[in-house]
Amino acid sequence: MTRALRTLAEVAGDYDAIVLDQWGVLHNGSRPYPGAVEALKQLKASGHRLAVLSNSGKRAAPNRARIAAMGFPNDLFELVMTSGEALWRDVAEGRVTARRFRAIEAAMGDAAAWAEGLDIVLDGEAEAILLMGLDDDCPPDAWQPVMQEALSRGLPVYCSNPDRQSPRAGRLVIAPGTLAFDYRERGGDVVFYGKPHRPVFDAAETALGALRLLMVGDSLEHDIAGAASAGWDSVLVQGGLYAATFAAGEPDTVLAALCHEKATPQPTYRIEALQ
C-alpha cells in the first residue's frame, strides 16, 4: 500500500538521488509552490543529491535557467534532463534522420532556439513534425489543419512533450501530448520522448551514476508508471495535476480510483506537496 509522507526528508536517506518533475511539483508555471525552495535547500544541505527530469520540449539549459529564475538556487540540481534534450541528442547523433521539420511551438522562436547546433531546417517542405509545445491558451483544434495535412502525407511526429495536460496557476492547460495521441489514434506515426518512456529514465540514471533513485512527480501516467518501469521508487505529489480530485475525497480512496482509471501502478509514497 502507498505510504503517506509529510516530508521527503522522511525517506530521502534511503536513496542515492532524488529526481523531481518540474510542473506540478516544483512550480505551477509561473512561481514555486509554497515551501518547495526551502524544502529542497534543506535536502541539499543534508547531503542529498537532487535532479530534475521534465517533459519539456525545450533543452536542459533553458529549463535550468527557468527554474533558477523562480528562486531555486543554480547549484541546487546536479542534473536537469528534459525530453527536448533527449530528442536534440538523437537528432545530433543521427538516430533521427529527418532534416526538415514543421515545428509546433508554444512561442515563436522556441523551435529555432532548440535547433541551435543542429543541421536541420524548420521551414519549407517538411519530412516530419516537431511537436514541442503549445501556447497555454491554445484551443484544442488550433493545430488540426497542420496535423491533418501531416497525416495525409504520412509524416512522422516527434513529440518532445508527451503530457496531455499541464498544471498552471489555478487551472490545467492542454499540452502537446493531446495532439500526439490523437494523431496516433488516427493512424499517424508518433515517436514520443520523455516520461513514461524508458530512454529518458535510463539517460538520467546513467548521468547520475546512481542505483537507488526516487522519482517525485504529479502524473501517474508519466512519472509514476515511468519510474516503475525503470525500477525506481516514486512519490506522487497530490497538489499538482490531480489537486482538485484529491481535494474532493479521502486520499487513499482517490489514489486507488485514479490508478485503476489510468491503469498504472500505485506510487511507493504520496505527499500533499513538496516539503
Short mmCIF file of N, CA, C and O in Angstrom, two decimals, residues 65-193:
data_model
loop_
_atom_site.label_atom_id
_atom_site.label_comp_id
_atom_site.label_asym_id
_atom_site.label_seq_id
_atom_site.Cartn_x
_atom_site.Cartn_y
_atom_site.Cartn_z
N ALA A 65 17.61 27.48 -16.43
CA ALA A 65 17.51 28.93 -16.24
C ALA A 65 16.12 29.33 -15.73
O ALA A 65 15.99 30.21 -14.87
N ARG A 66 15.06 28.69 -16.26
CA ARG A 66 13.69 28.98 -15.81
C ARG A 66 13.55 28.66 -14.32
O ARG A 66 12.99 29.45 -13.55
N ILE A 67 14.06 27.51 -13.93
CA ILE A 67 13.95 27.10 -12.53
C ILE A 67 14.70 28.06 -11.63
O ILE A 67 14.22 28.46 -10.56
N ALA A 68 15.90 28.47 -12.05
CA ALA A 68 16.69 29.40 -11.26
C ALA A 68 16.00 30.75 -11.13
O ALA A 68 16.02 31.38 -10.06
N ALA A 69 15.35 31.20 -12.23
CA ALA A 69 14.67 32.49 -12.21
C ALA A 69 13.49 32.49 -11.23
O ALA A 69 13.06 33.56 -10.78
N MET A 70 12.98 31.33 -10.90
CA MET A 70 11.87 31.23 -9.96
C MET A 70 12.34 31.17 -8.51
O MET A 70 11.52 31.08 -7.59
N GLY A 71 13.67 31.15 -8.31
CA GLY A 71 14.17 31.19 -6.95
C GLY A 71 14.86 29.93 -6.46
O GLY A 71 15.32 29.87 -5.31
N PHE A 72 14.96 28.91 -7.32
CA PHE A 72 15.69 27.71 -6.95
C PHE A 72 17.18 27.96 -7.24
O PHE A 72 17.53 28.27 -8.38
N PRO A 73 18.07 27.86 -6.26
CA PRO A 73 19.48 28.18 -6.49
C PRO A 73 20.09 27.42 -7.66
O PRO A 73 19.74 26.27 -7.91
N ASN A 74 21.01 28.08 -8.36
CA ASN A 74 21.64 27.49 -9.54
C ASN A 74 22.31 26.15 -9.27
O ASN A 74 22.32 25.27 -10.12
N ASP A 75 22.89 26.01 -8.09
CA ASP A 75 23.64 24.79 -7.77
C ASP A 75 22.81 23.73 -7.06
O ASP A 75 23.34 22.74 -6.57
N LEU A 76 21.48 23.94 -7.03
CA LEU A 76 20.62 23.02 -6.28
C LEU A 76 20.54 21.65 -6.94
O LEU A 76 20.59 20.62 -6.27
N PHE A 77 20.44 21.64 -8.29
CA PHE A 77 20.23 20.39 -9.01
C PHE A 77 21.51 19.94 -9.71
O PHE A 77 22.07 20.67 -10.52
N GLU A 78 21.91 18.74 -9.42
CA GLU A 78 23.10 18.17 -10.05
C GLU A 78 22.87 17.92 -11.54
O GLU A 78 23.79 18.03 -12.36
N LEU A 79 21.65 17.60 -11.91
CA LEU A 79 21.31 17.28 -13.30
C LEU A 79 19.93 17.83 -13.63
O LEU A 79 19.01 17.73 -12.82
N VAL A 80 19.79 18.42 -14.81
CA VAL A 80 18.48 18.73 -15.39
C VAL A 80 18.41 18.00 -16.72
O VAL A 80 19.20 18.28 -17.62
N MET A 81 17.49 17.05 -16.84
CA MET A 81 17.30 16.29 -18.07
C MET A 81 15.88 16.52 -18.56
O MET A 81 14.93 16.42 -17.78
N THR A 82 15.73 16.85 -19.84
CA THR A 82 14.41 17.07 -20.41
C THR A 82 14.20 16.18 -21.63
O THR A 82 15.16 15.71 -22.24
N SER A 83 12.95 16.00 -21.99
CA SER A 83 12.63 15.23 -23.19
C SER A 83 13.13 15.95 -24.44
O SER A 83 13.55 15.32 -25.41
N GLY A 84 13.08 17.30 -24.42
CA GLY A 84 13.61 18.06 -25.54
C GLY A 84 15.10 17.87 -25.71
O GLY A 84 15.62 17.82 -26.84
N GLU A 85 15.82 17.75 -24.62
CA GLU A 85 17.26 17.48 -24.66
C GLU A 85 17.53 16.10 -25.27
O GLU A 85 18.44 15.93 -26.09
N ALA A 86 16.73 15.12 -24.86
CA ALA A 86 16.92 13.76 -25.37
C ALA A 86 16.68 13.71 -26.88
O ALA A 86 17.43 13.05 -27.62
N LEU A 87 15.65 14.42 -27.37
CA LEU A 87 15.39 14.45 -28.81
C LEU A 87 16.52 15.18 -29.54
O LEU A 87 16.98 14.73 -30.60
N TRP A 88 16.99 16.31 -29.00
CA TRP A 88 18.10 17.04 -29.63
C TRP A 88 19.31 16.13 -29.80
O TRP A 88 19.95 16.12 -30.85
N ARG A 89 19.62 15.35 -28.78
CA ARG A 89 20.78 14.46 -28.86
C ARG A 89 20.59 13.38 -29.92
O ARG A 89 21.53 13.03 -30.64
N ASP A 90 19.37 12.89 -30.06
CA ASP A 90 19.12 11.86 -31.08
C ASP A 90 19.23 12.44 -32.49
O ASP A 90 19.72 11.77 -33.40
N VAL A 91 18.78 13.68 -32.68
CA VAL A 91 18.94 14.32 -33.98
C VAL A 91 20.43 14.59 -34.25
O VAL A 91 20.94 14.31 -35.34
N ALA A 92 21.13 15.10 -33.26
CA ALA A 92 22.54 15.43 -33.42
C ALA A 92 23.38 14.20 -33.75
O ALA A 92 24.34 14.28 -34.52
N GLU A 93 23.02 13.07 -33.18
CA GLU A 93 23.81 11.85 -33.34
C GLU A 93 23.29 10.95 -34.46
O GLU A 93 23.78 9.84 -34.63
N GLY A 94 22.28 11.44 -35.22
CA GLY A 94 21.82 10.71 -36.39
C GLY A 94 20.83 9.61 -36.15
O GLY A 94 20.45 8.90 -37.08
N ARG A 95 20.37 9.45 -34.90
CA ARG A 95 19.36 8.42 -34.64
C ARG A 95 18.01 8.84 -35.18
O ARG A 95 17.14 8.01 -35.43
N VAL A 96 17.79 10.15 -35.33
CA VAL A 96 16.64 10.70 -36.06
C VAL A 96 17.21 11.24 -37.37
O VAL A 96 18.06 12.13 -37.37
N THR A 97 16.74 10.70 -38.49
CA THR A 97 17.35 11.03 -39.79
C THR A 97 16.68 12.19 -40.50
O THR A 97 17.26 12.77 -41.43
N ALA A 98 15.45 12.56 -40.12
CA ALA A 98 14.76 13.69 -40.75
C ALA A 98 15.56 14.97 -40.57
O ALA A 98 16.18 15.19 -39.51
N ARG A 99 15.55 15.82 -41.60
CA ARG A 99 16.30 17.07 -41.53
C ARG A 99 15.45 18.30 -41.87
O ARG A 99 15.93 19.42 -41.76
N ARG A 100 14.20 18.11 -42.24
CA ARG A 100 13.30 19.22 -42.50
C ARG A 100 12.04 19.03 -41.65
O ARG A 100 11.31 18.05 -41.83
N PHE A 101 11.80 19.96 -40.73
CA PHE A 101 10.72 19.82 -39.77
C PHE A 101 9.73 20.98 -39.86
O PHE A 101 10.10 22.12 -40.13
N ARG A 102 8.47 20.66 -39.60
CA ARG A 102 7.43 21.67 -39.35
C ARG A 102 7.27 21.72 -37.85
O ARG A 102 6.88 20.74 -37.22
N ALA A 103 7.59 22.86 -37.24
CA ALA A 103 7.60 22.96 -35.78
C ALA A 103 6.28 23.47 -35.23
O ALA A 103 5.69 24.42 -35.76
N ILE A 104 5.82 22.85 -34.16
CA ILE A 104 4.68 23.33 -33.37
C ILE A 104 5.26 23.73 -32.03
O ILE A 104 5.76 22.88 -31.28
N GLU A 105 5.19 25.02 -31.70
CA GLU A 105 5.89 25.56 -30.54
C GLU A 105 4.96 26.43 -29.71
O GLU A 105 3.97 26.96 -30.21
N ALA A 106 5.30 26.58 -28.43
CA ALA A 106 4.48 27.41 -27.55
C ALA A 106 4.61 28.89 -27.87
O ALA A 106 3.65 29.64 -27.81
N ALA A 107 5.82 29.33 -28.21
CA ALA A 107 6.07 30.73 -28.54
C ALA A 107 7.01 30.79 -29.73
O ALA A 107 7.90 29.94 -29.87
N MET A 108 6.81 31.79 -30.57
CA MET A 108 7.67 31.93 -31.75
C MET A 108 9.13 32.04 -31.33
O MET A 108 9.48 32.83 -30.45
N GLY A 109 9.97 31.22 -31.95
CA GLY A 109 11.39 31.23 -31.63
C GLY A 109 11.82 30.06 -30.76
O GLY A 109 13.02 29.78 -30.67
N ASP A 110 10.87 29.38 -30.11
CA ASP A 110 11.23 28.24 -29.26
C ASP A 110 11.94 27.15 -30.07
O ASP A 110 12.96 26.59 -29.63
N ALA A 111 11.38 26.83 -31.24
CA ALA A 111 11.96 25.75 -32.06
C ALA A 111 13.34 26.14 -32.59
O ALA A 111 14.27 25.33 -32.62
N ALA A 112 13.49 27.40 -33.01
CA ALA A 112 14.78 27.87 -33.52
C ALA A 112 15.84 27.80 -32.42
O ALA A 112 16.99 27.41 -32.68
N ALA A 113 15.47 28.18 -31.21
CA ALA A 113 16.42 28.10 -30.10
C ALA A 113 16.78 26.65 -29.80
O ALA A 113 17.95 26.33 -29.56
N TRP A 114 15.77 25.77 -29.82
CA TRP A 114 16.03 24.34 -29.59
C TRP A 114 16.97 23.78 -30.65
O TRP A 114 17.83 22.94 -30.35
N ALA A 115 16.84 24.21 -31.90
CA ALA A 115 17.58 23.62 -33.03
C ALA A 115 19.00 24.14 -33.17
O ALA A 115 19.75 23.65 -34.04
N GLU A 116 19.42 25.10 -32.33
CA GLU A 116 20.77 25.61 -32.45
C GLU A 116 21.80 24.49 -32.34
O GLU A 116 21.73 23.66 -31.44
N GLY A 117 22.74 24.46 -33.28
CA GLY A 117 23.76 23.43 -33.29
C GLY A 117 23.41 22.21 -34.11
O GLY A 117 24.24 21.31 -34.27
N LEU A 118 22.19 22.18 -34.66
CA LEU A 118 21.76 21.05 -35.48
C LEU A 118 21.73 21.44 -36.95
O LEU A 118 21.37 22.58 -37.29
N ASP A 119 22.03 20.49 -37.81
CA ASP A 119 21.98 20.72 -39.26
C ASP A 119 20.59 20.34 -39.76
O ASP A 119 20.40 19.33 -40.43
N ILE A 120 19.60 21.18 -39.41
CA ILE A 120 18.23 20.92 -39.81
C ILE A 120 17.59 22.20 -40.28
O ILE A 120 18.08 23.31 -40.02
N VAL A 121 16.43 22.07 -40.95
CA VAL A 121 15.67 23.20 -41.46
C VAL A 121 14.27 23.16 -40.84
O VAL A 121 13.66 22.08 -40.75
N LEU A 122 13.77 24.33 -40.42
CA LEU A 122 12.47 24.40 -39.76
C LEU A 122 11.40 25.04 -40.63
O LEU A 122 10.36 25.45 -40.14
N ASP A 123 11.64 25.12 -41.94
CA ASP A 123 10.59 25.62 -42.83
C ASP A 123 10.69 24.88 -44.16
O ASP A 123 11.52 23.99 -44.33
N GLY A 124 9.84 25.24 -45.08
CA GLY A 124 9.84 24.56 -46.37
C GLY A 124 9.07 23.24 -46.31
O GLY A 124 8.23 23.01 -45.44
N GLU A 125 9.38 22.36 -47.26
CA GLU A 125 8.69 21.06 -47.37
C GLU A 125 9.19 20.13 -46.27
O GLU A 125 10.32 19.66 -46.29
N ALA A 126 8.32 19.86 -45.28
CA ALA A 126 8.74 19.10 -44.10
C ALA A 126 8.79 17.60 -44.36
O ALA A 126 7.99 17.05 -45.13
N GLU A 127 9.72 16.95 -43.68
CA GLU A 127 9.80 15.49 -43.64
C GLU A 127 9.16 14.94 -42.37
O GLU A 127 8.89 13.74 -42.28
N ALA A 128 8.97 15.79 -41.38
CA ALA A 128 8.46 15.35 -40.08
C ALA A 128 7.92 16.56 -39.33
O ALA A 128 8.23 17.71 -39.65
N ILE A 129 7.10 16.30 -38.32
CA ILE A 129 6.57 17.33 -37.44
C ILE A 129 7.35 17.30 -36.13
O ILE A 129 7.54 16.24 -35.53
N LEU A 130 7.82 18.48 -35.69
CA LEU A 130 8.44 18.64 -34.38
C LEU A 130 7.38 19.24 -33.46
O LEU A 130 7.03 20.41 -33.58
N LEU A 131 6.84 18.42 -32.56
CA LEU A 131 5.76 18.84 -31.66
C LEU A 131 6.37 19.05 -30.28
O LEU A 131 6.54 18.10 -29.52
N MET A 132 6.70 20.31 -29.99
CA MET A 132 7.44 20.56 -28.76
C MET A 132 6.70 21.42 -27.73
O MET A 132 7.07 21.43 -26.56
N GLY A 133 5.66 22.16 -28.13
CA GLY A 133 4.98 22.99 -27.16
C GLY A 133 3.70 23.59 -27.71
O GLY A 133 3.51 23.68 -28.93
N LEU A 134 2.81 24.00 -26.80
CA LEU A 134 1.57 24.68 -27.16
C LEU A 134 1.41 25.90 -26.27
O LEU A 134 1.74 25.85 -25.07
N ASP A 135 0.89 26.97 -26.83
CA ASP A 135 0.56 28.14 -26.03
C ASP A 135 -0.48 27.75 -24.98
O ASP A 135 -1.38 26.94 -25.25
N ASP A 136 -0.36 28.32 -23.79
CA ASP A 136 -1.29 27.96 -22.70
C ASP A 136 -2.74 28.21 -23.05
O ASP A 136 -3.64 27.55 -22.51
N ASP A 137 -3.02 29.16 -23.95
CA ASP A 137 -4.39 29.48 -24.32
C ASP A 137 -4.78 28.88 -25.67
O ASP A 137 -5.77 29.28 -26.28
N CYS A 138 -4.01 27.89 -26.11
CA CYS A 138 -4.26 27.27 -27.41
C CYS A 138 -5.57 26.49 -27.41
O CYS A 138 -5.77 25.60 -26.57
N PRO A 139 -6.50 26.79 -28.32
CA PRO A 139 -7.73 25.98 -28.43
C PRO A 139 -7.38 24.56 -28.86
O PRO A 139 -6.40 24.34 -29.57
N PRO A 140 -8.17 23.58 -28.46
CA PRO A 140 -7.86 22.18 -28.78
C PRO A 140 -7.69 21.90 -30.26
O PRO A 140 -6.92 21.03 -30.66
N ASP A 141 -8.42 22.64 -31.12
CA ASP A 141 -8.39 22.33 -32.55
C ASP A 141 -7.52 23.28 -33.36
O ASP A 141 -7.54 23.26 -34.60
N ALA A 142 -6.72 24.12 -32.68
CA ALA A 142 -5.98 25.15 -33.40
C ALA A 142 -4.99 24.58 -34.41
O ALA A 142 -4.76 25.16 -35.47
N TRP A 143 -4.39 23.45 -34.09
CA TRP A 143 -3.36 22.87 -34.96
C TRP A 143 -3.89 21.73 -35.81
O TRP A 143 -3.11 21.04 -36.47
N GLN A 144 -5.19 21.50 -35.80
CA GLN A 144 -5.72 20.37 -36.55
C GLN A 144 -5.45 20.45 -38.06
O GLN A 144 -5.17 19.42 -38.69
N PRO A 145 -5.54 21.62 -38.70
CA PRO A 145 -5.21 21.66 -40.14
C PRO A 145 -3.79 21.18 -40.42
O PRO A 145 -3.56 20.46 -41.40
N VAL A 146 -2.84 21.58 -39.60
CA VAL A 146 -1.45 21.15 -39.78
C VAL A 146 -1.33 19.65 -39.55
O VAL A 146 -0.68 18.94 -40.34
N MET A 147 -1.98 19.14 -38.50
CA MET A 147 -1.89 17.71 -38.20
C MET A 147 -2.58 16.87 -39.27
O MET A 147 -2.13 15.79 -39.62
N GLN A 148 -3.69 17.39 -39.81
CA GLN A 148 -4.40 16.66 -40.85
C GLN A 148 -3.56 16.59 -42.12
O GLN A 148 -3.50 15.54 -42.78
N GLU A 149 -2.91 17.68 -42.48
CA GLU A 149 -2.04 17.66 -43.66
C GLU A 149 -0.88 16.68 -43.45
O GLU A 149 -0.52 15.93 -44.36
N ALA A 150 -0.32 16.70 -42.25
CA ALA A 150 0.78 15.77 -41.94
C ALA A 150 0.31 14.33 -42.06
O ALA A 150 1.02 13.46 -42.59
N LEU A 151 -0.91 14.06 -41.58
CA LEU A 151 -1.45 12.70 -41.65
C LEU A 151 -1.65 12.28 -43.10
O LEU A 151 -1.33 11.14 -43.48
N SER A 152 -2.16 13.18 -43.92
CA SER A 152 -2.40 12.85 -45.32
C SER A 152 -1.10 12.58 -46.07
O SER A 152 -1.07 11.82 -47.04
N ARG A 153 -0.01 13.18 -45.62
CA ARG A 153 1.29 12.98 -46.24
C ARG A 153 2.10 11.86 -45.59
O ARG A 153 3.19 11.53 -46.04
N GLY A 154 1.56 11.30 -44.50
CA GLY A 154 2.26 10.22 -43.83
C GLY A 154 3.51 10.65 -43.09
O GLY A 154 4.47 9.87 -42.96
N LEU A 155 3.51 11.88 -42.57
CA LEU A 155 4.70 12.38 -41.87
C LEU A 155 4.77 11.85 -40.44
O LEU A 155 3.75 11.80 -39.74
N PRO A 156 5.94 11.48 -39.98
CA PRO A 156 6.08 11.12 -38.56
C PRO A 156 6.05 12.36 -37.69
O PRO A 156 6.45 13.45 -38.12
N VAL A 157 5.58 12.20 -36.47
CA VAL A 157 5.57 13.28 -35.48
C VAL A 157 6.56 12.92 -34.38
O VAL A 157 6.48 11.83 -33.79
N TYR A 158 7.49 13.82 -34.12
CA TYR A 158 8.41 13.67 -32.99
C TYR A 158 7.89 14.56 -31.87
O TYR A 158 7.97 15.79 -31.96
N CYS A 159 7.34 13.94 -30.85
CA CYS A 159 6.71 14.67 -29.75
C CYS A 159 7.67 14.72 -28.56
O CYS A 159 7.94 13.69 -27.94
N SER A 160 8.14 15.92 -28.25
CA SER A 160 9.09 16.04 -27.14
C SER A 160 8.43 16.49 -25.85
O SER A 160 9.12 16.89 -24.90
N ASN A 161 7.12 16.39 -25.79
CA ASN A 161 6.39 16.58 -24.53
C ASN A 161 5.13 15.72 -24.57
O ASN A 161 4.12 16.14 -25.12
N PRO A 162 5.18 14.49 -24.00
CA PRO A 162 4.04 13.59 -24.08
C PRO A 162 2.87 13.95 -23.16
O PRO A 162 1.83 13.29 -23.20
N ASP A 163 3.03 14.97 -22.29
CA ASP A 163 1.95 15.33 -21.37
C ASP A 163 0.70 15.74 -22.15
O ASP A 163 0.78 16.51 -23.11
N ARG A 164 -0.45 15.26 -21.70
CA ARG A 164 -1.73 15.67 -22.29
C ARG A 164 -2.21 16.99 -21.68
O ARG A 164 -2.86 17.79 -22.34
N GLN A 165 -1.93 17.19 -20.39
CA GLN A 165 -2.30 18.42 -19.69
C GLN A 165 -1.15 18.82 -18.78
O GLN A 165 -0.33 18.00 -18.39
N SER A 166 -1.12 20.11 -18.44
CA SER A 166 -0.09 20.61 -17.54
C SER A 166 -0.72 21.60 -16.58
O SER A 166 -1.53 22.42 -16.98
N PRO A 167 -0.35 21.53 -15.29
CA PRO A 167 -0.93 22.46 -14.32
C PRO A 167 -0.34 23.85 -14.43
O PRO A 167 0.86 24.02 -14.58
N ARG A 168 -1.22 24.85 -14.38
CA ARG A 168 -0.84 26.24 -14.27
C ARG A 168 -1.55 26.81 -13.04
O ARG A 168 -2.31 26.11 -12.39
N ALA A 169 -1.29 28.04 -12.73
CA ALA A 169 -1.89 28.64 -11.53
C ALA A 169 -3.41 28.56 -11.61
O ALA A 169 -4.03 29.28 -12.39
N GLY A 170 -4.00 27.67 -10.83
CA GLY A 170 -5.44 27.56 -10.74
C GLY A 170 -6.15 26.87 -11.88
O GLY A 170 -7.39 26.87 -11.92
N ARG A 171 -5.42 26.26 -12.82
CA ARG A 171 -6.10 25.60 -13.95
C ARG A 171 -5.17 24.59 -14.60
O ARG A 171 -3.98 24.51 -14.30
N LEU A 172 -5.75 23.79 -15.50
CA LEU A 172 -4.99 22.86 -16.33
C LEU A 172 -5.04 23.36 -17.77
O LEU A 172 -6.07 23.84 -18.22
N VAL A 173 -3.92 23.22 -18.47
CA VAL A 173 -3.88 23.63 -19.88
C VAL A 173 -3.54 22.42 -20.74
O VAL A 173 -2.96 21.45 -20.29
N ILE A 174 -3.95 22.49 -21.99
CA ILE A 174 -3.66 21.42 -22.95
C ILE A 174 -2.17 21.41 -23.26
O ILE A 174 -1.55 22.45 -23.48
N ALA A 175 -1.59 20.22 -23.28
CA ALA A 175 -0.17 20.05 -23.57
C ALA A 175 -0.02 19.25 -24.87
O ALA A 175 -0.98 18.66 -25.38
N PRO A 176 1.20 19.22 -25.45
CA PRO A 176 1.40 18.61 -26.77
C PRO A 176 0.96 17.15 -26.89
O PRO A 176 0.56 16.71 -27.97
N GLY A 177 1.02 16.40 -25.79
CA GLY A 177 0.61 15.00 -25.86
C GLY A 177 -0.81 14.82 -26.36
O GLY A 177 -1.13 13.79 -26.97
N THR A 178 -1.68 15.81 -26.11
CA THR A 178 -3.07 15.73 -26.60
C THR A 178 -3.09 15.59 -28.11
O THR A 178 -3.80 14.75 -28.67
N LEU A 179 -2.30 16.41 -28.80
CA LEU A 179 -2.24 16.34 -30.26
C LEU A 179 -1.58 15.05 -30.71
O LEU A 179 -2.02 14.41 -31.68
N ALA A 180 -0.52 14.65 -30.02
CA ALA A 180 0.24 13.47 -30.44
C ALA A 180 -0.58 12.19 -30.32
O ALA A 180 -0.58 11.35 -31.22
N PHE A 181 -1.30 12.04 -29.21
CA PHE A 181 -2.09 10.83 -29.03
C PHE A 181 -3.26 10.78 -30.02
O PHE A 181 -3.61 9.72 -30.53
N ASP A 182 -3.86 11.94 -30.29
CA ASP A 182 -4.92 12.00 -31.30
C ASP A 182 -4.38 11.61 -32.67
O ASP A 182 -5.03 10.86 -33.41
N TYR A 183 -3.19 12.09 -33.00
CA TYR A 183 -2.57 11.75 -34.29
C TYR A 183 -2.32 10.25 -34.39
O TYR A 183 -2.59 9.64 -35.43
N ARG A 184 -1.84 9.66 -33.31
CA ARG A 184 -1.58 8.22 -33.32
C ARG A 184 -2.88 7.43 -33.43
O ARG A 184 -2.95 6.42 -34.15
N GLU A 185 -3.91 7.88 -32.72
CA GLU A 185 -5.20 7.18 -32.78
C GLU A 185 -5.81 7.23 -34.18
O GLU A 185 -6.58 6.34 -34.56
N ARG A 186 -5.45 8.24 -34.97
CA ARG A 186 -5.95 8.35 -36.34
C ARG A 186 -5.03 7.65 -37.35
O ARG A 186 -5.22 7.78 -38.56
N GLY A 187 -4.06 6.90 -36.84
CA GLY A 187 -3.20 6.11 -37.70
C GLY A 187 -1.85 6.71 -37.99
O GLY A 187 -1.06 6.12 -38.75
N GLY A 188 -1.53 7.86 -37.40
CA GLY A 188 -0.25 8.51 -37.65
C GLY A 188 0.88 7.88 -36.86
O GLY A 188 0.67 7.21 -35.84
N ASP A 189 2.09 8.11 -37.32
CA ASP A 189 3.30 7.59 -36.68
C ASP A 189 3.83 8.64 -35.71
O ASP A 189 4.16 9.75 -36.12
N VAL A 190 3.90 8.29 -34.42
CA VAL A 190 4.38 9.22 -33.41
C VAL A 190 5.55 8.60 -32.66
O VAL A 190 5.48 7.44 -32.23
N VAL A 191 6.62 9.36 -32.51
CA VAL A 191 7.75 8.96 -31.68
C VAL A 191 7.76 9.86 -30.45
O VAL A 191 7.91 11.09 -30.57
N PHE A 192 7.56 9.27 -29.28
CA PHE A 192 7.47 10.03 -28.04
C PHE A 192 8.82 10.09 -27.34
O PHE A 192 9.53 9.10 -27.25
N TYR A 193 9.14 11.28 -26.84
CA TYR A 193 10.30 11.46 -25.99
C TYR A 193 9.83 11.90 -24.62
O TYR A 193 8.88 12.67 -24.50
#
